[in-house]
Tab-separated table of C-alpha atoms and ligand atoms in Angstrom:
chain	number	residue	atom	x	y	z
A	54	MET	CA	92.294	92.572	75.471
A	55	LYS	CA	94.863	89.856	74.967
A	56	LEU	CA	97.360	88.824	77.627
A	57	PHE	CA	100.110	86.210	77.541
A	58	ASN	CA	99.381	83.524	80.120
A	59	THR	CA	102.414	81.664	81.476
A	60	LEU	CA	100.109	78.740	82.361
A	61	THR	CA	99.312	78.047	78.710
A	62	ARG	CA	102.281	79.847	77.117
A	63	GLN	CA	99.775	81.608	74.875
A	64	LYS	CA	98.182	84.979	74.379
A	65	GLU	CA	94.608	84.685	75.563
A	66	GLU	CA	91.549	86.875	75.310
A	67	PHE	CA	91.111	88.325	78.783
A	68	THR	CA	87.722	88.547	80.471
A	69	PRO	CA	87.648	89.060	84.222
A	70	ASP	CA	85.295	87.118	86.447
A	71	LYS	CA	83.382	90.221	87.457
A	72	PRO	CA	82.225	92.311	84.485
A	73	ASP	CA	83.947	95.597	85.370
A	74	GLN	CA	86.535	94.724	87.961
A	75	VAL	CA	89.898	93.000	87.788
A	76	GLU	CA	91.431	91.266	90.787
A	77	LEU	CA	95.215	91.589	90.494
A	78	TYR	CA	97.967	90.337	92.792
A	79	CYS	CA	101.613	91.313	92.362
A	80	CYS	CA	104.448	89.840	94.416
A	81	GLY	CA	105.967	92.778	96.237
A	82	PRO	CA	109.475	93.586	97.440
A	83	THR	CA	111.524	91.916	100.138
A	84	VAL	CA	112.384	94.989	102.172
A	85	TYR	CA	115.918	94.321	103.338
A	86	ASN	CA	117.637	96.705	100.956
A	87	TYR	CA	116.802	99.278	98.284
A	88	ALA	CA	115.065	97.926	95.203
A	89	HIS	CA	117.445	97.685	92.265
A	90	ILE	CA	116.426	98.913	88.848
A	91	GLY	CA	115.826	95.291	87.773
A	92	ASN	CA	113.174	94.888	90.469
A	93	LEU	CA	111.780	98.234	89.413
A	94	ARG	CA	111.481	97.098	85.799
A	95	THR	CA	109.106	94.373	86.988
A	96	TYR	CA	107.031	96.917	88.924
A	97	VAL	CA	106.944	99.238	85.891
A	98	PHE	CA	105.552	96.325	83.850
A	99	GLU	CA	102.908	95.684	86.524
A	100	ASP	CA	102.052	99.364	86.631
A	101	LEU	CA	101.594	99.341	82.848
A	102	LEU	CA	99.304	96.332	83.157
A	103	ARG	CA	97.226	98.139	85.772
A	104	ARG	CA	97.069	101.296	83.662
A	105	VAL	CA	96.093	99.426	80.483
A	106	LEU	CA	93.316	97.624	82.371
A	107	GLU	CA	92.033	100.946	83.663
A	108	PHE	CA	92.388	102.498	80.200
A	109	ASN	CA	90.100	99.722	78.957
A	110	GLY	CA	87.482	100.652	81.528
A	111	TYR	CA	88.120	98.206	84.370
A	112	VAL	CA	88.408	99.049	88.027
A	113	VAL	CA	91.503	97.278	89.311
A	114	ASN	CA	91.738	95.859	92.789
A	115	HIS	CA	95.520	95.758	92.975
A	116	VAL	CA	97.094	93.960	95.916
A	117	MET	CA	100.858	93.953	96.455
A	118	ASN	CA	102.475	92.373	99.488
A	119	ILE	CA	105.462	93.630	101.419
A	120	THR	CA	107.756	90.721	102.356
A	121	ASP	CA	109.252	91.450	105.747
A	122	VAL	CA	109.817	87.914	107.006
A	123	GLY	CA	110.790	84.448	105.851
A	124	HIS	CA	112.563	85.090	102.538
A	125	LEU	CA	115.893	83.253	102.466
A	126	THR	CA	118.696	84.138	100.076
A	127	SER	CA	117.863	81.066	98.012
A	128	ASP	CA	114.291	80.383	96.943
A	129	ALA	CA	114.729	76.753	97.990
A	130	ASP	CA	114.778	77.193	101.778
A	131	GLU	CA	118.554	77.513	101.784
A	132	GLY	CA	120.909	80.263	102.800
A	133	GLU	CA	120.499	83.147	105.165
A	134	ASP	CA	117.355	85.011	106.114
A	135	LYS	CA	117.337	88.164	103.977
A	136	MET	CA	115.887	90.444	106.655
A	137	LYS	CA	118.372	89.230	109.250
A	138	LYS	CA	121.198	89.804	106.819
A	139	GLY	CA	120.039	93.408	106.292
A	140	ALA	CA	119.771	93.987	110.057
A	141	GLU	CA	123.286	92.655	110.689
A	142	ARG	CA	124.691	94.749	107.857
A	143	GLU	CA	123.202	97.951	109.266
A	144	LYS	CA	123.265	97.121	112.965
A	145	LYS	CA	119.533	97.725	113.272
A	146	THR	CA	116.604	95.536	114.246
A	147	VAL	CA	114.818	93.645	111.501
A	148	TRP	CA	111.728	95.744	112.233
A	149	GLU	CA	113.641	98.966	111.624
A	150	ILE	CA	115.101	97.579	108.415
A	151	ALA	CA	111.646	96.568	107.184
A	152	GLU	CA	110.143	99.963	107.977
A	153	TYR	CA	112.958	101.904	106.341
A	154	TYR	CA	113.171	99.921	103.096
A	155	ALA	CA	109.412	99.592	102.697
A	156	GLN	CA	109.228	103.388	102.808
A	157	ALA	CA	112.156	103.717	100.370
A	158	PHE	CA	110.373	101.351	97.991
A	159	LEU	CA	107.154	103.378	98.079
A	160	GLU	CA	109.172	106.494	97.315
A	161	ASP	CA	110.712	104.753	94.303
A	162	MET	CA	107.230	103.813	93.108
A	163	ASP	CA	106.218	107.423	93.426
A	164	ARG	CA	109.257	108.750	91.600
A	165	LEU	CA	108.553	106.339	88.746
A	166	ASN	CA	104.946	107.559	88.684
A	167	MET	CA	103.510	104.144	89.507
A	168	LEU	CA	99.940	103.974	90.728
A	169	LYS	CA	99.674	102.957	94.355
A	170	PRO	CA	98.288	99.473	94.939
A	171	THR	CA	94.821	99.355	96.461
A	172	LYS	CA	96.230	97.300	99.344
A	173	LYS	CA	99.782	96.683	100.524
A	174	PRO	CA	99.543	93.930	103.148
A	175	LYS	CA	102.672	93.243	105.169
A	176	ALA	CA	103.603	89.611	105.798
A	177	THR	CA	104.215	90.187	109.526
A	178	ASP	CA	100.645	91.508	109.904
A	179	HIS	CA	99.226	88.275	108.460
A	180	ILE	CA	100.883	85.473	110.374
A	181	ASP	CA	97.458	84.173	111.503
A	182	THR	CA	96.218	84.015	107.912
A	183	MET	CA	99.299	81.999	106.978
A	184	ILE	CA	98.914	79.635	109.927
A	185	GLU	CA	95.283	79.075	108.885
A	186	GLN	CA	96.330	78.164	105.367
A	187	VAL	CA	98.971	75.731	106.651
A	188	GLN	CA	96.307	74.166	108.905
A	189	LYS	CA	94.011	73.714	105.914
A	190	LEU	CA	96.851	72.042	104.045
A	191	GLU	CA	97.486	69.832	107.049
A	192	ASN	CA	93.817	68.839	107.231
A	193	ASN	CA	93.832	68.087	103.509
A	194	GLY	CA	96.854	65.802	103.862
A	195	TYR	CA	99.507	67.861	102.106
A	196	THR	CA	101.971	68.347	104.939
A	197	TYR	CA	104.398	66.477	107.164
A	198	VAL	CA	106.733	67.476	109.958
A	199	GLY	CA	110.422	66.840	109.366
A	200	GLU	CA	112.830	65.479	111.967
A	201	ASN	CA	113.940	69.045	112.551
A	202	GLY	CA	110.364	70.061	113.477
A	203	ASN	CA	109.738	72.197	110.394
A	204	VAL	CA	106.440	71.749	108.562
A	205	TYR	CA	106.931	70.699	104.940
A	206	TYR	CA	104.668	70.636	101.902
A	207	ASP	CA	104.595	67.161	100.366
A	208	THR	CA	104.737	67.965	96.652
A	209	SER	CA	104.109	64.321	95.669
A	210	LYS	CA	100.549	64.715	97.011
A	211	PHE	CA	99.697	67.603	94.678
A	212	GLU	CA	98.994	66.137	91.299
A	213	ASP	CA	99.699	69.232	89.203
A	214	TYR	CA	102.867	70.242	91.023
A	215	GLY	CA	105.246	72.020	88.657
A	216	LYS	CA	102.734	72.223	85.808
A	217	MET	CA	103.070	75.950	85.219
A	218	ALA	CA	106.849	75.738	85.208
A	219	GLN	CA	106.598	72.696	82.928
A	220	LEU	CA	108.783	70.781	85.344
A	221	ASP	CA	108.472	67.094	84.656
A	222	LYS	CA	108.263	64.511	87.400
A	223	GLN	CA	111.638	63.009	86.547
A	224	GLU	CA	113.330	66.352	86.879
A	225	LEU	CA	111.647	66.908	90.218
A	226	GLN	CA	112.674	63.507	91.492
A	227	ALA	CA	116.248	63.946	90.443
A	228	GLY	CA	116.259	67.133	92.476
A	229	ALA	CA	118.140	68.742	89.651
A	230	ARG	CA	117.356	72.254	90.745
A	231	ILE	CA	117.289	71.917	94.517
A	232	LYS	CA	119.928	70.707	96.932
A	233	VAL	CA	118.438	67.791	98.843
A	234	ASP	CA	117.638	68.414	102.488
A	235	LYS	CA	117.512	65.128	104.399
A	236	ASN	CA	114.308	66.156	106.156
A	237	LYS	CA	112.452	66.327	102.856
A	238	LYS	CA	110.576	63.360	101.448
A	239	ASN	CA	110.845	64.705	97.898
A	240	PRO	CA	113.497	67.076	96.583
A	241	ALA	CA	110.945	69.738	95.593
A	242	ASP	CA	109.202	69.781	98.998
A	243	PHE	CA	109.451	73.089	100.778
A	244	VAL	CA	109.008	74.583	104.219
A	245	LEU	CA	105.648	76.027	105.248
A	246	TRP	CA	106.654	76.766	108.830
A	247	PHE	CA	110.156	76.911	110.295
A	248	VAL	CA	110.578	75.946	113.937
A	249	SER	CA	114.050	74.719	114.583
A	250	SER	CA	116.766	75.185	111.999
A	251	LYS	CA	119.814	77.282	111.724
A	252	HIS	CA	117.512	80.300	111.773
A	253	GLY	CA	116.449	79.592	115.342
A	254	ASP	CA	118.035	82.778	116.632
A	255	GLN	CA	115.898	84.905	114.425
A	256	GLU	CA	114.232	87.955	115.974
A	257	MET	CA	110.860	87.562	114.303
A	258	GLN	CA	109.071	84.560	115.813
A	259	TRP	CA	105.480	83.637	116.526
A	260	ASP	CA	103.639	80.835	118.300
A	261	SER	CA	101.993	78.264	116.085
A	262	PRO	CA	100.406	74.812	116.449
A	263	TRP	CA	103.794	73.368	115.386
A	264	GLY	CA	105.890	75.409	117.799
A	265	ARG	CA	107.386	78.853	117.913
A	266	GLY	CA	108.904	79.942	114.639
A	267	PHE	CA	108.215	81.803	111.436
A	268	PRO	CA	106.521	81.159	108.080
A	269	GLY	CA	108.173	80.048	104.860
A	270	TRP	CA	108.281	82.743	102.201
A	271	HIS	CA	105.872	81.186	99.677
A	272	ILE	CA	102.958	80.844	102.088
A	273	GLU	CA	102.620	84.587	102.581
A	274	CYS	CA	101.592	85.299	98.996
A	275	SER	CA	99.100	82.457	98.660
A	276	ALA	CA	97.589	83.243	102.074
A	277	MET	CA	97.339	87.010	101.648
A	278	SER	CA	96.147	86.957	98.032
A	279	SER	CA	93.457	84.390	98.895
A	280	LYS	CA	92.422	86.540	101.864
A	281	TYR	CA	92.033	89.728	99.842
A	282	LEU	CA	91.083	88.378	96.420
A	283	GLY	CA	89.361	85.071	97.142
A	284	ASP	CA	89.848	81.412	96.214
A	285	GLN	CA	89.868	82.373	92.549
A	286	PHE	CA	91.006	85.590	90.973
A	287	ASP	CA	92.051	87.044	87.635
A	288	ILE	CA	95.761	87.881	87.372
A	289	HIS	CA	98.911	87.181	89.384
A	290	CYS	CA	102.261	88.733	88.426
A	291	GLY	CA	105.935	88.684	89.236
A	292	GLY	CA	109.327	88.373	87.601
A	293	ILE	CA	110.219	85.251	85.572
A	294	ASP	CA	112.474	83.985	88.349
A	295	HIS	CA	109.303	83.252	90.311
A	296	ILE	CA	107.981	80.677	87.834
A	297	PRO	CA	109.845	77.509	88.890
A	298	VAL	CA	109.731	77.830	92.677
A	299	HIS	CA	107.799	80.665	94.281
A	300	HIS	CA	104.730	80.673	92.042
A	301	THR	CA	104.812	76.913	91.562
A	302	ASN	CA	104.664	76.573	95.336
A	303	GLU	CA	102.015	79.261	95.702
A	304	ILE	CA	99.706	77.318	93.357
A	305	ALA	CA	100.272	74.089	95.287
A	306	GLN	CA	99.465	75.870	98.556
A	307	ALA	CA	96.391	77.825	97.469
A	308	GLU	CA	94.767	75.011	95.489
A	309	GLY	CA	95.757	72.402	98.079
A	310	ALA	CA	94.151	74.479	100.849
A	311	SER	CA	90.928	75.524	99.121
A	312	GLY	CA	90.466	72.600	96.748
A	313	VAL	CA	89.360	75.107	94.083
A	314	LYS	CA	91.098	75.068	90.674
A	315	PRO	CA	92.334	77.042	88.936
A	316	TRP	CA	93.259	79.475	91.667
A	317	VAL	CA	94.490	82.132	89.257
A	318	LYS	CA	93.253	82.531	85.705
A	319	ILE	CA	96.218	84.348	84.171
A	320	TRP	CA	99.823	84.342	85.342
A	321	MET	CA	102.016	87.080	83.893
A	322	HIS	CA	105.783	87.316	84.278
A	323	GLY	CA	108.164	90.124	83.469
A	324	ASN	CA	111.528	89.243	81.998
A	325	PHE	CA	114.788	90.369	83.567
A	326	LEU	CA	116.824	93.500	83.322
A	327	VAL	CA	120.448	92.517	82.870
A	328	LEU	CA	123.605	94.557	82.746
A	329	LYS	CA	125.044	94.895	79.272
A	330	GLU	CA	128.316	93.416	80.423
A	331	GLY	CA	126.332	90.224	80.970
A	332	ALA	CA	126.289	90.345	84.767
A	333	LYS	CA	123.065	89.507	86.571
A	334	MET	CA	121.571	92.280	88.630
A	335	ALA	CA	120.624	90.954	92.020
A	336	LYS	CA	119.821	92.670	95.274
A	337	SER	CA	121.973	90.282	97.219
A	338	GLU	CA	125.033	90.984	95.078
A	339	GLU	CA	127.139	94.067	95.294
A	340	ASN	CA	126.628	95.235	91.733
A	341	PHE	CA	123.210	96.678	91.808
A	342	LEU	CA	121.963	100.031	90.678
A	343	SER	CA	119.250	101.808	92.602
A	344	LEU	CA	116.973	104.547	91.322
A	345	THR	CA	118.713	106.993	93.648
A	346	ARG	CA	122.001	106.178	91.946
A	347	LEU	CA	120.461	107.118	88.578
A	348	VAL	CA	119.231	110.383	90.079
A	349	GLN	CA	122.683	111.072	91.488
A	350	GLU	CA	124.032	110.632	87.980
A	351	GLY	CA	121.672	113.395	86.850
A	352	TYR	CA	118.763	111.399	85.385
A	353	ASP	CA	115.101	111.980	85.999
A	354	PRO	CA	113.445	108.778	87.317
A	355	LEU	CA	111.046	109.017	84.381
A	356	ASP	CA	114.009	108.652	81.999
A	357	TYR	CA	114.260	105.144	83.406
A	358	ARG	CA	110.527	104.599	82.999
A	359	TYR	CA	110.829	105.654	79.340
A	360	PHE	CA	113.803	103.292	79.000
A	361	CYS	CA	111.630	100.381	80.220
A	362	LEU	CA	108.724	101.360	77.986
A	363	GLN	CA	110.841	100.949	74.875
A	364	SER	CA	111.004	97.170	75.174
A	365	HIS	CA	108.350	94.492	75.613
A	366	TYR	CA	107.981	93.154	79.142
A	367	ARG	CA	108.503	89.553	78.013
A	368	LYS	CA	111.909	90.295	76.482
A	369	GLU	CA	115.111	90.523	78.416
A	370	LEU	CA	116.308	94.120	78.580
A	371	ALA	CA	119.980	95.050	78.730
A	372	PHE	CA	120.844	98.151	80.698
A	373	ASP	CA	123.702	100.478	79.994
A	374	TRP	CA	124.257	104.188	80.440
A	375	ASP	CA	124.190	104.934	76.685
A	376	GLY	CA	120.769	103.332	76.494
A	377	LEU	CA	119.595	105.452	79.400
A	378	ASP	CA	121.031	108.580	77.736
A	379	ALA	CA	119.079	107.752	74.580
A	380	ALA	CA	115.912	107.288	76.627
A	381	ARG	CA	116.484	110.630	78.327
A	382	THR	CA	116.897	112.358	74.970
A	383	GLY	CA	113.774	110.644	73.642
A	384	LEU	CA	111.664	111.626	76.627
A	385	ARG	CA	112.930	115.175	76.604
A	386	ARG	CA	112.200	115.636	72.906
A	387	LEU	CA	108.727	114.148	73.250
A	388	LYS	CA	107.978	116.412	76.194
A	389	GLU	CA	109.234	119.478	74.355
A	390	LYS	CA	106.848	118.687	71.520
A	391	VAL	CA	103.946	118.253	73.928
A	392	LEU	CA	104.744	121.424	75.854
A	393	ALA	CA	104.834	123.354	72.559
A	394	LEU	CA	101.214	122.393	71.837
A	395	GLY	CA	99.789	125.104	74.095
A	396	ASP	CA	97.111	124.332	76.629
A	397	SER	CA	93.787	124.236	74.870
A	398	GLU	CA	92.243	120.862	74.220
A	399	GLY	CA	90.369	119.801	71.070
A	400	LYS	CA	88.920	116.361	70.480
A	401	LEU	CA	90.486	112.918	70.568
A	402	SER	CA	91.951	111.710	67.296
A	403	ASP	CA	90.031	108.520	66.451
A	404	LYS	CA	92.734	107.243	64.199
A	405	TYR	CA	95.491	107.480	66.783
A	406	MET	CA	93.357	106.375	69.705
A	407	THR	CA	92.384	103.245	67.792
A	408	SER	CA	95.924	102.227	66.908
A	409	PHE	CA	97.202	103.102	70.398
A	410	THR	CA	94.434	101.087	72.071
A	411	GLU	CA	95.098	98.120	69.799
A	412	ALA	CA	98.802	98.173	70.620
A	413	VAL	CA	98.472	98.385	74.394
A	414	SER	CA	95.660	95.824	74.435
A	415	ASP	CA	97.806	93.339	72.520
A	416	ASP	CA	99.658	91.915	75.524
A	417	LEU	CA	100.900	95.384	76.480
A	418	ASN	CA	102.773	96.298	73.329
A	419	VAL	CA	103.773	99.586	74.882
A	420	ALA	CA	106.876	100.002	72.728
A	421	GLN	CA	104.633	100.125	69.674
A	422	ALA	CA	102.228	102.457	71.478
A	423	LEU	CA	105.125	104.788	72.212
A	424	GLY	CA	105.953	104.818	68.494
A	425	ILE	CA	102.330	105.821	67.828
A	426	THR	CA	102.620	108.813	70.166
A	427	TRP	CA	105.625	109.977	68.129
A	428	GLU	CA	103.701	109.548	64.874
A	429	LEU	CA	100.870	111.623	66.312
A	430	MET	CA	103.214	114.400	67.363
A	431	ASP	CA	104.756	114.545	63.891
A	432	ASP	CA	101.449	114.377	61.989
A	433	GLY	CA	100.849	117.729	60.287
A	434	GLU	CA	97.196	116.874	59.607
A	435	VAL	CA	96.178	116.800	63.278
A	436	SER	CA	95.643	120.141	65.063
A	437	ASP	CA	97.619	121.050	68.169
A	438	GLU	CA	94.441	121.035	70.249
A	439	ASP	CA	93.510	117.529	69.116
A	440	LYS	CA	97.057	116.358	69.664
A	441	LEU	CA	97.065	117.672	73.202
A	442	VAL	CA	93.913	115.934	74.336
A	443	THR	CA	94.957	112.717	72.577
A	444	ILE	CA	98.442	112.658	74.048
A	445	ARG	CA	97.073	113.358	77.523
A	446	LYS	CA	94.811	110.349	77.195
A	447	MET	CA	97.714	108.206	75.966
A	448	ASP	CA	99.808	109.368	78.885
A	449	THR	CA	97.329	107.822	81.303
A	450	VAL	CA	98.940	104.571	80.156
A	451	LEU	CA	102.515	105.711	79.562
A	452	GLY	CA	102.704	107.596	82.866
A	453	LEU	CA	105.468	109.896	81.612
A	454	LYS	CA	103.968	113.207	82.784
A	455	LEU	CA	104.362	114.446	79.215
A	456	ASP	CA	102.538	117.722	79.773
A	457	GLU	CA	104.395	118.668	82.932
A	458	GLN	CA	107.649	120.566	83.125
A	459	THR	CA	110.419	118.287	84.301
A	460	LYS	CA	111.229	118.610	87.941
A	461	PHE	CA	114.519	116.884	88.402
A	462	GLU	CA	116.202	116.240	91.706
A	463	LEU	CA	119.635	117.676	92.256
A	464	PRO	CA	122.130	115.559	94.188
A	465	PRO	CA	123.124	117.122	97.548
A	466	GLN	CA	126.668	117.807	96.318
A	467	ILE	CA	125.391	119.838	93.376
A	468	VAL	CA	123.026	121.794	95.648
A	469	GLN	CA	125.988	122.560	97.911
A	470	TRP	CA	128.046	123.806	94.962
A	471	ILE	CA	125.188	126.001	93.746
A	472	LEU	CA	125.001	127.679	97.159
A	473	GLU	CA	128.768	128.146	97.294
A	474	ARG	CA	128.864	129.511	93.767
A	475	ASN	CA	126.050	131.987	94.401
A	476	GLU	CA	127.906	133.125	97.481
A	477	ALA	CA	131.158	133.515	95.508
A	478	ARG	CA	129.353	135.545	92.849
A	479	ALA	CA	127.774	137.766	95.487
A	480	GLN	CA	131.305	138.418	96.774
A	481	LYS	CA	132.403	139.047	93.174
A	482	ASP	CA	134.881	136.183	93.536
A	483	TRP	CA	134.709	135.243	89.843
A	484	LYS	CA	137.670	132.911	90.041
A	485	LYS	CA	136.003	130.767	92.679
A	486	ALA	CA	132.666	130.893	90.825
A	487	ASP	CA	134.400	129.588	87.693
A	488	GLU	CA	136.133	126.833	89.611
A	489	ILE	CA	132.859	125.636	91.045
A	490	ARG	CA	131.194	125.762	87.622
A	491	LEU	CA	134.028	123.627	86.279
A	492	LYS	CA	133.594	121.069	89.061
A	493	MET	CA	129.901	120.736	88.253
A	494	GLU	CA	130.520	120.422	84.524
A	495	VAL	CA	133.359	117.940	84.917
A	496	SER	CA	130.936	115.546	86.581
A	497	GLY	CA	129.749	115.149	82.979
A	498	LYS	CA	126.025	115.246	83.558
A	499	TRP	CA	125.167	118.875	84.259
A	500	MET	CA	124.781	122.108	82.318
A	501	VAL	CA	125.443	125.267	84.296
A	502	LYS	CA	124.262	128.733	83.385
A	503	ASP	CA	123.684	132.061	85.101
A	504	GLY	CA	120.039	132.982	85.372
A	505	PRO	CA	118.205	135.820	87.109
A	506	GLY	CA	118.033	133.820	90.362
A	507	GLY	CA	121.736	132.863	90.311
A	508	THR	CA	123.306	129.596	89.211
A	509	GLU	CA	120.952	127.368	87.226
A	510	VAL	CA	121.748	123.722	86.719
A	511	ARG	CA	119.979	121.154	84.587
A	512	PRO	CA	120.952	117.712	83.334
A	513	LYS	CA	122.793	117.688	79.999
B	884	AMP	P1	112.402	90.626	95.531
B	884	AMP	O1	112.355	91.940	96.253
B	884	AMP	O2	113.766	90.022	95.486
B	884	AMP	O3	111.363	89.653	96.030
B	884	AMP	O4	112.052	90.930	93.996
B	884	AMP	C1	111.027	91.799	93.637
B	884	AMP	C2	110.598	91.574	92.189
B	884	AMP	O5	111.662	91.858	91.270
B	884	AMP	C3	110.171	90.138	91.890
B	884	AMP	O6	108.978	90.166	91.114
B	884	AMP	C4	111.321	89.569	91.084
B	884	AMP	O7	110.877	88.575	90.215
B	884	AMP	C5	111.800	90.796	90.336
B	884	AMP	N1	113.200	90.785	89.896
B	884	AMP	C6	114.303	90.364	90.577
B	884	AMP	N2	115.431	90.578	89.855
B	884	AMP	C7	115.051	91.153	88.683
B	884	AMP	C8	115.739	91.616	87.508
B	884	AMP	N3	117.060	91.566	87.388
B	884	AMP	N4	115.003	92.152	86.502
B	884	AMP	C9	113.657	92.229	86.599
B	884	AMP	N5	112.943	91.816	87.674
B	884	AMP	C10	113.617	91.281	88.708
B	885	ZN	ZN1	104.913	86.217	95.990
């Protein structure tokens, strides 16, 4: 298998440390709001990685954290605390916000047919682990306490700081990317533990050797991944925005604490989903689309998965509704072909399995693999039975539930209209029944017909 390693900017032959097992860490969500479909694109990429590894015979120990403390609206220790912002917005406690949005995120994962991580450690359950890592850094001479009492990482002490992001020393010194905080010795230094600061009124606080406070965001990932996966492990993933700050800081922390290099063998980063109009999709901005919004518009969550599968994870992907419509049509047609194959299985087609395996093992070229599934379906030389077993095997990677009837979720308003329309028809109030049908059809996304059980609605 070949994977593109951000550390070397090259595709590399991948061999895990243990012969049959892969240790994988993925940066998880900050649970102060719903995930937007950009976030979800990154998790779809990570799910594909996991599935391709399993397809190639590895057992994957997949750890994904849940960030429920310490993440500020800017990666560079600036701005508001994200959790606090969510709590103020909804007039709830930060703990309630964390619980609610963590659950919503897991539901999104489920709806997109993502495999559940082996472990999902929460940051607030691992404060001790983080304190221990900061203590190790302190003992190894990488930290200092600012005038404000916060504990900082001294990036000038870590020789390879910024190497993965290819940040040169001059750029770091100039502080080009980070507003200079007068407590910092170097512009790129960052907070490991907050004590005083404008976030002093924050609800989540713990005792520490440096005073009561809370951890910086970056320390949670290096501390928890080292705890569950060791001082060295195989793959660490996230979105490309994590390269210059979050992951750069994670490397400095983990390697500075353990003294073992390299901490992670392969770093993989998913490129961004952007809106076609050019706007950035960000959770902290108003213009974000959630998976629920797509469902409310009449799409199956797997339409979005198919949409993501059509492009390579390292390329930027532009979202618009026409593109999603095309993905929906593609998925529906592919499923119809699979469902028409019957239900008896033959034997795997060597030819198609070989080309499919080559594509997915070449740095997850899933778009090409998807093309191969279409070729298989249209190949008159392969029997239906052989097609069925082959496509089922391919779908262990694609995760599109190709041999299952679509179960789509109806928005509550549509459900309400169905009930009202059935009632109107029972009363023989045809005028009202027609009016309701019109309302459903005018929404543009639904087809309405009368079936034996009453009104039947499916997405157009
Ligand atoms: P967050 O919950 O903000 O920590 O982000 C969760 C994941 O989504 C991280 O891996 C980010 O790198 C990633 N991410 C954020 N915005 C986007 C986007 N527009 N497209 C793709 N991935 C994103
Ligand atoms: Zn992380």
